[in-house]
PDB file of N, CA and C in Angstrom:
ATOM      1  N   MET A   5      -5.224 -23.125  11.993  1.00 84.00           N
ATOM      2  CA  MET A   5      -4.000 -22.850  11.273  1.00 84.00           C
ATOM      3  C   MET A   5      -3.006 -22.147  12.189  1.00 84.00           C
ATOM      4  N   PRO A   6      -1.743 -22.486  12.114  1.00 87.00           N
ATOM      5  CA  PRO A   6      -0.758 -21.812  12.965  1.00 87.00           C
ATOM      6  C   PRO A   6      -0.575 -20.350  12.552  1.00 87.00           C
ATOM      7  N   VAL A   7      -0.211 -19.534  13.523  1.00 87.00           N
ATOM      8  CA  VAL A   7      -0.053 -18.103  13.265  1.00 87.00           C
ATOM      9  C   VAL A   7       1.140 -17.842  12.354  1.00 87.00           C
ATOM     10  N   ASN A   8       2.085 -18.767  12.318  1.00 91.00           N
ATOM     11  CA  ASN A   8       3.248 -18.590  11.439  1.00 91.00           C
ATOM     12  C   ASN A   8       2.854 -18.498   9.976  1.00 91.00           C
ATOM     13  N   TRP A   9       1.854 -19.226   9.584  1.00 94.00           N
ATOM     14  CA  TRP A   9       1.430 -19.194   8.192  1.00 94.00           C
ATOM     15  C   TRP A   9       0.906 -17.807   7.825  1.00 94.00           C
ATOM     16  N   TYR A  10       0.154 -17.219   8.748  1.00 94.00           N
ATOM     17  CA  TYR A  10      -0.363 -15.870   8.493  1.00 94.00           C
ATOM     18  C   TYR A  10       0.776 -14.850   8.415  1.00 94.00           C
ATOM     19  N   LEU A  11       1.761 -15.037   9.280  1.00 95.00           N
ATOM     20  CA  LEU A  11       2.893 -14.104   9.256  1.00 95.00           C
ATOM     21  C   LEU A  11       3.711 -14.273   7.979  1.00 95.00           C
ATOM     22  N   TRP A  12       3.871 -15.491   7.504  1.00 96.00           N
ATOM     23  CA  TRP A  12       4.563 -15.692   6.222  1.00 96.00           C
ATOM     24  C   TRP A  12       3.762 -15.095   5.072  1.00 96.00           C
ATOM     25  N   LEU A  13       2.430 -15.246   5.148  1.00 96.00           N
ATOM     26  CA  LEU A  13       1.582 -14.626   4.124  1.00 96.00           C
ATOM     27  C   LEU A  13       1.740 -13.108   4.145  1.00 96.00           C
ATOM     28  N   ALA A  14       1.755 -12.541   5.347  1.00 96.00           N
ATOM     29  CA  ALA A  14       1.931 -11.085   5.467  1.00 96.00           C
ATOM     30  C   ALA A  14       3.288 -10.659   4.928  1.00 96.00           C
ATOM     31  N   LEU A  15       4.306 -11.449   5.224  1.00 97.00           N
ATOM     32  CA  LEU A  15       5.645 -11.130   4.719  1.00 97.00           C
ATOM     33  C   LEU A  15       5.686 -11.197   3.192  1.00 97.00           C
ATOM     34  N   ALA A  16       5.050 -12.213   2.631  1.00 97.00           N
ATOM     35  CA  ALA A  16       5.028 -12.341   1.167  1.00 97.00           C
ATOM     36  C   ALA A  16       4.260 -11.185   0.537  1.00 97.00           C
ATOM     37  N   LEU A  17       3.117 -10.824   1.120  1.00 97.00           N
ATOM     38  CA  LEU A  17       2.349  -9.696   0.587  1.00 97.00           C
ATOM     39  C   LEU A  17       3.153  -8.404   0.674  1.00 97.00           C
ATOM     40  N   PHE A  18       3.826  -8.208   1.794  1.00 97.00           N
ATOM     41  CA  PHE A  18       4.621  -6.992   1.952  1.00 97.00           C
ATOM     42  C   PHE A  18       5.756  -6.961   0.933  1.00 97.00           C
ATOM     43  N   ALA A  19       6.383  -8.105   0.694  1.00 97.00           N
ATOM     44  CA  ALA A  19       7.467  -8.160  -0.286  1.00 97.00           C
ATOM     45  C   ALA A  19       6.959  -7.856  -1.689  1.00 97.00           C
ATOM     46  N   VAL A  20       5.791  -8.380  -2.031  1.00 97.00           N
ATOM     47  CA  VAL A  20       5.211  -8.096  -3.347  1.00 97.00           C
ATOM     48  C   VAL A  20       4.904  -6.607  -3.476  1.00 97.00           C
ATOM     49  N   GLY A  21       4.331  -6.033  -2.430  1.00 96.00           N
ATOM     50  CA  GLY A  21       4.030  -4.607  -2.461  1.00 96.00           C
ATOM     51  C   GLY A  21       5.275  -3.749  -2.548  1.00 96.00           C
ATOM     52  N   LEU A  22       6.289  -4.121  -1.787  1.00 97.00           N
ATOM     53  CA  LEU A  22       7.541  -3.356  -1.817  1.00 97.00           C
ATOM     54  C   LEU A  22       8.208  -3.456  -3.181  1.00 97.00           C
ATOM     55  N   PHE A  23       8.201  -4.647  -3.759  1.00 97.00           N
ATOM     56  CA  PHE A  23       8.780  -4.813  -5.085  1.00 97.00           C
ATOM     57  C   PHE A  23       8.019  -3.986  -6.122  1.00 97.00           C
ATOM     58  N   GLY A  24       6.695  -3.997  -6.034  1.00 94.00           N
ATOM     59  CA  GLY A  24       5.897  -3.205  -6.971  1.00 94.00           C
ATOM     60  C   GLY A  24       6.138  -1.721  -6.817  1.00 94.00           C
ATOM     61  N   PHE A  25       6.293  -1.269  -5.583  1.00 94.00           N
ATOM     62  CA  PHE A  25       6.510   0.163  -5.337  1.00 94.00           C
ATOM     63  C   PHE A  25       7.877   0.605  -5.845  1.00 94.00           C
ATOM     64  N   VAL A  26       8.882  -0.220  -5.651  1.00 94.00           N
ATOM     65  CA  VAL A  26      10.240   0.168  -6.030  1.00 94.00           C
ATOM     66  C   VAL A  26      10.473   0.006  -7.531  1.00 94.00           C
ATOM     67  N   SER A  27       9.901  -1.020  -8.126  1.00 93.00           N
ATOM     68  CA  SER A  27      10.247  -1.342  -9.507  1.00 93.00           C
ATOM     69  C   SER A  27       9.393  -0.623 -10.536  1.00 93.00           C
ATOM     70  N   ARG A  28       8.189  -0.194 -10.190  1.00 90.00           N
ATOM     71  CA  ARG A  28       7.312   0.407 -11.184  1.00 90.00           C
ATOM     72  C   ARG A  28       7.319   1.916 -11.060  1.00 90.00           C
ATOM     73  N   ARG A  29       7.100   2.619 -12.152  1.00 86.00           N
ATOM     74  CA  ARG A  29       7.100   4.069 -12.153  1.00 86.00           C
ATOM     75  C   ARG A  29       5.702   4.647 -12.382  1.00 86.00           C
ATOM     76  N   ASN A  30       4.715   3.807 -12.635  1.00 89.00           N
ATOM     77  CA  ASN A  30       3.344   4.264 -12.808  1.00 89.00           C
ATOM     78  C   ASN A  30       2.764   4.584 -11.430  1.00 89.00           C
ATOM     79  N   VAL A  31       2.165   5.760 -11.295  1.00 89.00           N
ATOM     80  CA  VAL A  31       1.674   6.213  -9.998  1.00 89.00           C
ATOM     81  C   VAL A  31       0.548   5.319  -9.480  1.00 89.00           C
ATOM     82  N   ILE A  32      -0.310   4.869 -10.358  1.00 91.00           N
ATOM     83  CA  ILE A  32      -1.423   4.020  -9.931  1.00 91.00           C
ATOM     84  C   ILE A  32      -0.898   2.678  -9.405  1.00 91.00           C
ATOM     85  N   ILE A  33       0.078   2.109 -10.094  1.00 93.00           N
ATOM     86  CA  ILE A  33       0.676   0.855  -9.633  1.00 93.00           C
ATOM     87  C   ILE A  33       1.366   1.070  -8.283  1.00 93.00           C
ATOM     88  N   MET A  34       2.000   2.221  -8.117  1.00 92.00           N
ATOM     89  CA  MET A  34       2.666   2.513  -6.845  1.00 92.00           C
ATOM     90  C   MET A  34       1.646   2.620  -5.712  1.00 92.00           C
ATOM     91  N   LEU A  35       0.488   3.245  -5.989  1.00 92.00           N
ATOM     92  CA  LEU A  35      -0.562   3.330  -4.965  1.00 92.00           C
ATOM     93  C   LEU A  35      -1.108   1.950  -4.617  1.00 92.00           C
ATOM     94  N   LEU A  36      -1.300   1.115  -5.633  1.00 94.00           N
ATOM     95  CA  LEU A  36      -1.770  -0.251  -5.369  1.00 94.00           C
ATOM     96  C   LEU A  36      -0.747  -1.037  -4.563  1.00 94.00           C
ATOM     97  N   SER A  37       0.520  -0.796  -4.814  1.00 95.00           N
ATOM     98  CA  SER A  37       1.570  -1.481  -4.051  1.00 95.00           C
ATOM     99  C   SER A  37       1.548  -1.059  -2.586  1.00 95.00           C
ATOM    100  N   ILE A  38       1.298   0.217  -2.356  1.00 94.00           N
ATOM    101  CA  ILE A  38       1.179   0.679  -0.964  1.00 94.00           C
ATOM    102  C   ILE A  38      -0.023   0.023  -0.292  1.00 94.00           C
ATOM    103  N   GLU A  39      -1.121  -0.111  -1.020  1.00 94.00           N
ATOM    104  CA  GLU A  39      -2.301  -0.785  -0.467  1.00 94.00           C
ATOM    105  C   GLU A  39      -1.984  -2.240  -0.118  1.00 94.00           C
ATOM    106  N   ILE A  40      -1.216  -2.910  -0.966  1.00 96.00           N
ATOM    107  CA  ILE A  40      -0.843  -4.299  -0.681  1.00 96.00           C
ATOM    108  C   ILE A  40      -0.002  -4.369   0.584  1.00 96.00           C
ATOM    109  N   MET A  41       0.922  -3.415   0.750  1.00 95.00           N
ATOM    110  CA  MET A  41       1.751  -3.417   1.958  1.00 95.00           C
ATOM    111  C   MET A  41       0.907  -3.142   3.199  1.00 95.00           C
ATOM    112  N   LEU A  42      -0.069  -2.238   3.105  1.00 94.00           N
ATOM    113  CA  LEU A  42      -0.935  -1.974   4.254  1.00 94.00           C
ATOM    114  C   LEU A  42      -1.795  -3.195   4.586  1.00 94.00           C
ATOM    115  N   ASN A  43      -2.252  -3.904   3.566  1.00 95.00           N
ATOM    116  CA  ASN A  43      -3.025  -5.125   3.818  1.00 95.00           C
ATOM    117  C   ASN A  43      -2.158  -6.209   4.436  1.00 95.00           C
ATOM    118  N   ALA A  44      -0.878  -6.244   4.080  1.00 96.00           N
ATOM    119  CA  ALA A  44       0.038  -7.186   4.728  1.00 96.00           C
ATOM    120  C   ALA A  44       0.153  -6.872   6.214  1.00 96.00           C
ATOM    121  N   ALA A  45       0.223  -5.591   6.539  1.00 94.00           N
ATOM    122  CA  ALA A  45       0.267  -5.204   7.952  1.00 94.00           C
ATOM    123  C   ALA A  45      -1.035  -5.606   8.646  1.00 94.00           C
ATOM    124  N   ASN A  46      -2.160  -5.486   7.939  1.00 95.00           N
ATOM    125  CA  ASN A  46      -3.437  -5.888   8.526  1.00 95.00           C
ATOM    126  C   ASN A  46      -3.478  -7.382   8.824  1.00 95.00           C
ATOM    127  N   VAL A  47      -2.973  -8.179   7.908  1.00 95.00           N
ATOM    128  CA  VAL A  47      -2.960  -9.632   8.121  1.00 95.00           C
ATOM    129  C   VAL A  47      -2.105  -9.971   9.338  1.00 95.00           C
ATOM    130  N   ALA A  48      -0.937  -9.339   9.429  1.00 95.00           N
ATOM    131  CA  ALA A  48      -0.057  -9.612  10.573  1.00 95.00           C
ATOM    132  C   ALA A  48      -0.694  -9.157  11.879  1.00 95.00           C
ATOM    133  N   LEU A  49      -1.300  -7.979  11.897  1.00 94.00           N
ATOM    134  CA  LEU A  49      -1.929  -7.485  13.125  1.00 94.00           C
ATOM    135  C   LEU A  49      -3.106  -8.356  13.548  1.00 94.00           C
ATOM    136  N   ALA A  50      -3.920  -8.772  12.592  1.00 94.00           N
ATOM    137  CA  ALA A  50      -5.057  -9.627  12.925  1.00 94.00           C
ATOM    138  C   ALA A  50      -4.595 -10.990  13.425  1.00 94.00           C
ATOM    139  N   ALA A  51      -3.560 -11.537  12.798  1.00 93.00           N
ATOM    140  CA  ALA A  51      -3.046 -12.841  13.230  1.00 93.00           C
ATOM    141  C   ALA A  51      -2.463 -12.759  14.635  1.00 93.00           C
ATOM    142  N   LEU A  52      -1.677 -11.726  14.880  1.00 93.00           N
ATOM    143  CA  LEU A  52      -1.087 -11.592  16.208  1.00 93.00           C
ATOM    144  C   LEU A  52      -2.143 -11.267  17.260  1.00 93.00           C
ATOM    145  N   GLY A  53      -3.140 -10.465  16.893  1.00 92.00           N
ATOM    146  CA  GLY A  53      -4.221 -10.173  17.830  1.00 92.00           C
ATOM    147  C   GLY A  53      -5.008 -11.421  18.207  1.00 92.00           C
ATOM    148  N   THR A  54      -5.237 -12.271  17.225  1.00 91.00           N
ATOM    149  CA  THR A  54      -5.931 -13.526  17.498  1.00 91.00           C
ATOM    150  C   THR A  54      -5.067 -14.450  18.346  1.00 91.00           C
ATOM    151  N   ARG A  55      -3.797 -14.511  18.023  1.00 91.00           N
ATOM    152  CA  ARG A  55      -2.880 -15.384  18.760  1.00 91.00           C
ATOM    153  C   ARG A  55      -2.754 -14.969  20.223  1.00 91.00           C
ATOM    154  N   MET A  56      -2.705 -13.650  20.479  1.00 90.00           N
ATOM    155  CA  MET A  56      -2.517 -13.155  21.835  1.00 90.00           C
ATOM    156  C   MET A  56      -3.841 -12.986  22.579  1.00 90.00           C
ATOM    157  N   GLN A  57      -4.957 -13.327  21.914  1.00 90.00           N
ATOM    158  CA  GLN A  57      -6.285 -13.198  22.533  1.00 90.00           C
ATOM    159  C   GLN A  57      -6.525 -11.770  23.028  1.00 90.00           C
ATOM    160  N   ASP A  58      -6.133 -10.795  22.185  1.00 89.00           N
ATOM    161  CA  ASP A  58      -6.252  -9.387  22.535  1.00 89.00           C
ATOM    162  C   ASP A  58      -6.897  -8.662  21.356  1.00 89.00           C
ATOM    163  N   VAL A  59      -7.768  -7.729  21.660  1.00 91.00           N
ATOM    164  CA  VAL A  59      -8.463  -7.021  20.590  1.00 91.00           C
ATOM    165  C   VAL A  59      -7.674  -5.827  20.080  1.00 91.00           C
ATOM    166  N   THR A  60      -6.537  -5.539  20.680  1.00 90.00           N
ATOM    167  CA  THR A  60      -5.751  -4.382  20.249  1.00 90.00           C
ATOM    168  C   THR A  60      -5.310  -4.523  18.790  1.00 90.00           C
ATOM    169  N   GLY A  61      -4.922  -5.714  18.402  1.00 88.00           N
ATOM    170  CA  GLY A  61      -4.529  -5.942  17.012  1.00 88.00           C
ATOM    171  C   GLY A  61      -5.657  -5.671  16.043  1.00 88.00           C
ATOM    172  N   HIS A  62      -6.852  -6.094  16.405  1.00 91.00           N
ATOM    173  CA  HIS A  62      -8.012  -5.880  15.539  1.00 91.00           C
ATOM    174  C   HIS A  62      -8.391  -4.401  15.484  1.00 91.00           C
ATOM    175  N   ILE A  63      -8.236  -3.704  16.591  1.00 93.00           N
ATOM    176  CA  ILE A  63      -8.515  -2.266  16.603  1.00 93.00           C
ATOM    177  C   ILE A  63      -7.508  -1.538  15.704  1.00 93.00           C
ATOM    178  N   LEU A  64      -6.254  -1.952  15.779  1.00 93.00           N
ATOM    179  CA  LEU A  64      -5.238  -1.342  14.910  1.00 93.00           C
ATOM    180  C   LEU A  64      -5.541  -1.611  13.434  1.00 93.00           C
ATOM    181  N   VAL A  65      -6.117  -2.764  13.144  1.00 93.00           N
ATOM    182  CA  VAL A  65      -6.494  -3.063  11.759  1.00 93.00           C
ATOM    183  C   VAL A  65      -7.504  -2.042  11.260  1.00 93.00           C
ATOM    184  N   PHE A  66      -8.462  -1.659  12.090  1.00 94.00           N
ATOM    185  CA  PHE A  66      -9.437  -0.651  11.669  1.00 94.00           C
ATOM    186  C   PHE A  66      -8.766   0.691  11.407  1.00 94.00           C
ATOM    187  N   PHE A  67      -7.784   1.053  12.229  1.00 93.00           N
ATOM    188  CA  PHE A  67      -7.060   2.301  11.990  1.00 93.00           C
ATOM    189  C   PHE A  67      -6.277   2.234  10.678  1.00 93.00           C
ATOM    190  N   VAL A  68      -5.658   1.104  10.420  1.00 92.00           N
ATOM    191  CA  VAL A  68      -4.899   0.951   9.173  1.00 92.00           C
ATOM    192  C   VAL A  68      -5.840   1.024   7.975  1.00 92.00           C
ATOM    193  N   ILE A  69      -7.026   0.442   8.099  1.00 94.00           N
ATOM    194  CA  ILE A  69      -8.000   0.523   7.010  1.00 94.00           C
ATOM    195  C   ILE A  69      -8.406   1.974   6.776  1.00 94.00           C
ATOM    196  N   ALA A  70      -8.589   2.748   7.841  1.00 94.00           N
ATOM    197  CA  ALA A  70      -8.939   4.168   7.695  1.00 94.00           C
ATOM    198  C   ALA A  70      -7.803   4.943   7.039  1.00 94.00           C
ATOM    199  N   VAL A  71      -6.575   4.652   7.449  1.00 91.00           N
ATOM    200  CA  VAL A  71      -5.420   5.314   6.827  1.00 91.00           C
ATOM    201  C   VAL A  71      -5.320   4.930   5.354  1.00 91.00           C
ATOM    202  N   ALA A  72      -5.577   3.679   5.040  1.00 91.00           N
ATOM    203  CA  ALA A  72      -5.512   3.232   3.649  1.00 91.00           C
ATOM    204  C   ALA A  72      -6.581   3.915   2.805  1.00 91.00           C
ATOM    205  N   ALA A  73      -7.762   4.105   3.370  1.00 93.00           N
ATOM    206  CA  ALA A  73      -8.825   4.785   2.626  1.00 93.00           C
ATOM    207  C   ALA A  73      -8.450   6.235   2.366  1.00 93.00           C
ATOM    208  N   ALA A  74      -7.893   6.901   3.370  1.00 94.00           N
ATOM    209  CA  ALA A  74      -7.461   8.295   3.186  1.00 94.00           C
ATOM    210  C   ALA A  74      -6.324   8.374   2.171  1.00 94.00           C
ATOM    211  N   GLU A  75      -5.393   7.444   2.258  1.00 91.00           N
ATOM    212  CA  GLU A  75      -4.277   7.421   1.313  1.00 91.00           C
ATOM    213  C   GLU A  75      -4.783   7.208  -0.107  1.00 91.00           C
ATOM    214  N   ALA A  76      -5.747   6.346  -0.274  1.00 92.00           N
ATOM    215  CA  ALA A  76      -6.277   6.084  -1.611  1.00 92.00           C
ATOM    216  C   ALA A  76      -6.997   7.310  -2.156  1.00 92.00           C
ATOM    217  N   ALA A  77      -7.773   7.980  -1.313  1.00 94.00           N
ATOM    218  CA  ALA A  77      -8.510   9.157  -1.774  1.00 94.00           C
ATOM    219  C   ALA A  77      -7.552  10.280  -2.173  1.00 94.00           C
ATOM    220  N   ILE A  78      -6.568  10.555  -1.329  1.00 94.00           N
ATOM    221  CA  ILE A  78      -5.611  11.624  -1.640  1.00 94.00           C
ATOM    222  C   ILE A  78      -4.744  11.230  -2.831  1.00 94.00           C
ATOM    223  N   GLY A  79      -4.294   9.993  -2.850  1.00 91.00           N
ATOM    224  CA  GLY A  79      -3.448   9.543  -3.946  1.00 91.00           C
ATOM    225  C   GLY A  79      -4.161   9.579  -5.286  1.00 91.00           C
ATOM    226  N   LEU A  80      -5.389   9.125  -5.320  1.00 92.00           N
ATOM    227  CA  LEU A  80      -6.118   9.142  -6.589  1.00 92.00           C
ATOM    228  C   LEU A  80      -6.440  10.561  -7.036  1.00 92.00           C
ATOM    229  N   SER A  81      -6.684  11.464  -6.079  1.00 94.00           N
ATOM    230  CA  SER A  81      -6.913  12.859  -6.481  1.00 94.00           C
ATOM    231  C   SER A  81      -5.630  13.457  -7.065  1.00 94.00           C
ATOM    232  N   LEU A  82      -4.477  13.094  -6.507  1.00 88.00           N
ATOM    233  CA  LEU A  82      -3.212  13.554  -7.091  1.00 88.00           C
ATOM    234  C   LEU A  82      -2.984  12.946  -8.476  1.00 88.00           C
ATOM    235  N   VAL A  83      -3.387  11.714  -8.656  1.00 88.00           N
ATOM    236  CA  VAL A  83      -3.254  11.082  -9.968  1.00 88.00           C
ATOM    237  C   VAL A  83      -4.108  11.811 -11.000  1.00 88.00           C
ATOM    238  N   VAL A  84      -5.306  12.198 -10.588  1.00 91.00           N
ATOM    239  CA  VAL A  84      -6.181  12.932 -11.512  1.00 91.00           C
ATOM    240  C   VAL A  84      -5.545  14.274 -11.881  1.00 91.00           C
ATOM    241  N   LEU A  85      -4.972  14.963 -10.897  1.00 87.00           N
ATOM    242  CA  LEU A  85      -4.311  16.239 -11.184  1.00 87.00           C
ATOM    243  C   LEU A  85      -3.101  16.045 -12.097  1.00 87.00           C
ATOM    244  N   LEU A  86      -2.320  14.987 -11.842  1.00 84.00           N
ATOM    245  CA  LEU A  86      -1.178  14.699 -12.719  1.00 84.00           C
ATOM    246  C   LEU A  86      -1.636  14.415 -14.144  1.00 84.00           C
ATOM    247  N   TYR A  87      -2.699  13.655 -14.254  1.00 88.00           N
ATOM    248  CA  TYR A  87      -3.184  13.319 -15.591  1.00 88.00           C
ATOM    249  C   TYR A  87      -3.698  14.558 -16.316  1.00 88.00           C
ATOM    250  N   LYS A  88      -4.360  15.453 -15.589  1.00 88.00           N
ATOM    251  CA  LYS A  88      -4.849  16.674 -16.225  1.00 88.00           C
ATOM    252  C   LYS A  88      -3.695  17.540 -16.721  1.00 88.00           C
ATOM    253  N   ARG A  89      -2.601  17.545 -15.986  1.00 84.00           N
ATOM    254  CA  ARG A  89      -1.477  18.410 -16.351  1.00 84.00           C
ATOM    255  C   ARG A  89      -0.584  17.787 -17.425  1.00 84.00           C
ATOM    256  N   PHE A  90      -0.259  16.490 -17.297  1.00 82.00           N
ATOM    257  CA  PHE A  90       0.725  15.875 -18.190  1.00 82.00           C
ATOM    258  C   PHE A  90       0.130  14.866 -19.153  1.00 82.00           C
ATOM    259  N   ARG A  91      -1.107  14.488 -18.986  1.00 84.00           N
ATOM    260  CA  ARG A  91      -1.742  13.447 -19.793  1.00 84.00           C
ATOM    261  C   ARG A  91      -1.034  12.107 -19.639  1.00 84.00           C
ATOM    262  N   GLU A  92      -0.338  11.926 -18.540  1.00 81.00           N
ATOM    263  CA  GLU A  92       0.302  10.662 -18.185  1.00 81.00           C
ATOM    264  C   GLU A  92       0.293  10.535 -16.669  1.00 81.00           C
ATOM    265  N   VAL A  93       0.454   9.323 -16.185  1.00 82.00           N
ATOM    266  CA  VAL A  93       0.571   9.096 -14.741  1.00 82.00           C
ATOM    267  C   VAL A  93       1.865   8.360 -14.458  1.00 82.00           C
ATOM    268  N   HIS A  94       2.939   8.916 -14.909  1.00 82.00           N
ATOM    269  CA  HIS A  94       4.261   8.307 -14.783  1.00 82.00           C
ATOM    270  C   HIS A  94       5.120   9.190 -13.895  1.00 82.00           C
ATOM    271  N   MET A  95       5.875   8.571 -12.989  1.00 81.00           N
ATOM    272  CA  MET A  95       6.667   9.341 -12.019  1.00 81.00           C
ATOM    273  C   MET A  95       7.756  10.180 -12.667  1.00 81.00           C
ATOM    274  N   ASP A  96       8.228   9.808 -13.831  1.00 78.00           N
ATOM    275  CA  ASP A  96       9.255  10.609 -14.493  1.00 78.00           C
ATOM    276  C   ASP A  96       8.714  11.982 -14.876  1.00 78.00           C
ATOM    277  N   GLU A  97       7.432  12.064 -15.149  1.00 70.00           N
ATOM    278  CA  GLU A  97       6.831  13.353 -15.471  1.00 70.00           C
ATOM    279  C   GLU A  97       6.742  14.253 -14.248  1.00 70.00           C
ATOM    280  N   VAL A  98       6.627  13.669 -13.085  1.00 73.00           N
ATOM    281  CA  VAL A  98       6.509  14.461 -11.852  1.00 73.00           C
ATOM    282  C   VAL A  98       7.813  15.180 -11.564  1.00 73.00           C
ATOM    283  N   ARG A  99       8.919  14.615 -11.963  1.00 71.00           N
ATOM    284  CA  ARG A  99      10.210  15.250 -11.696  1.00 71.00           C
ATOM    285  C   ARG A  99      10.324  16.598 -12.379  1.00 71.00           C
ATOM    286  N   ARG A 100       9.547  16.825 -13.412  1.00 66.00           N
ATOM    287  CA  ARG A 100       9.584  18.115 -14.084  1.00 66.00           C
ATOM    288  C   ARG A 100       9.028  19.227 -13.215  1.00 66.00           C
ATOM    289  N   LEU A 101       8.271  18.896 -12.171  1.00 65.00           N
ATOM    290  CA  LEU A 101       7.681  19.906 -11.301  1.00 65.00           C
ATOM    291  C   LEU A 101       8.721  20.558 -10.393  1.00 65.00           C
ATOM    292  N   LYS A 102       9.919  19.999 -10.326  1.00 60.00           N
ATOM    293  CA  LYS A 102      10.929  20.544  -9.416  1.00 60.00           C
ATOM    294  C   LYS A 102      11.399  21.929  -9.824  1.00 60.00           C
ATOM    295  N   GLY A 103      11.292  22.292 -11.025  1.00 56.00           N
ATOM    296  CA  GLY A 103      11.715  23.630 -11.366  1.00 56.00           C
ATOM    297  C   GLY A 103      12.173  23.678 -12.724  1.00 56.00           C
TER     298      GLY A 103
END
């Protein structure tokens, strides 16, 4: 398969993730959208690494996976704290924390 197809797939995944992050106010949906965008970056890095016959892209994919795991753990712990405080996981409720 040509590398262009993988890059278009990555672009489409990133667009879906960006749209989900911008348009939705639910914190869990926003975290999932960030995960989709990180996976889009993984697809692009793996495709380019394969195309260039270099393992640097694949190594970067492992780093992105580690960052995504840390982001998910911290994000979900914040969601649990938000739910304990407000009984909702909606970003409009978070604005009340400003003061």
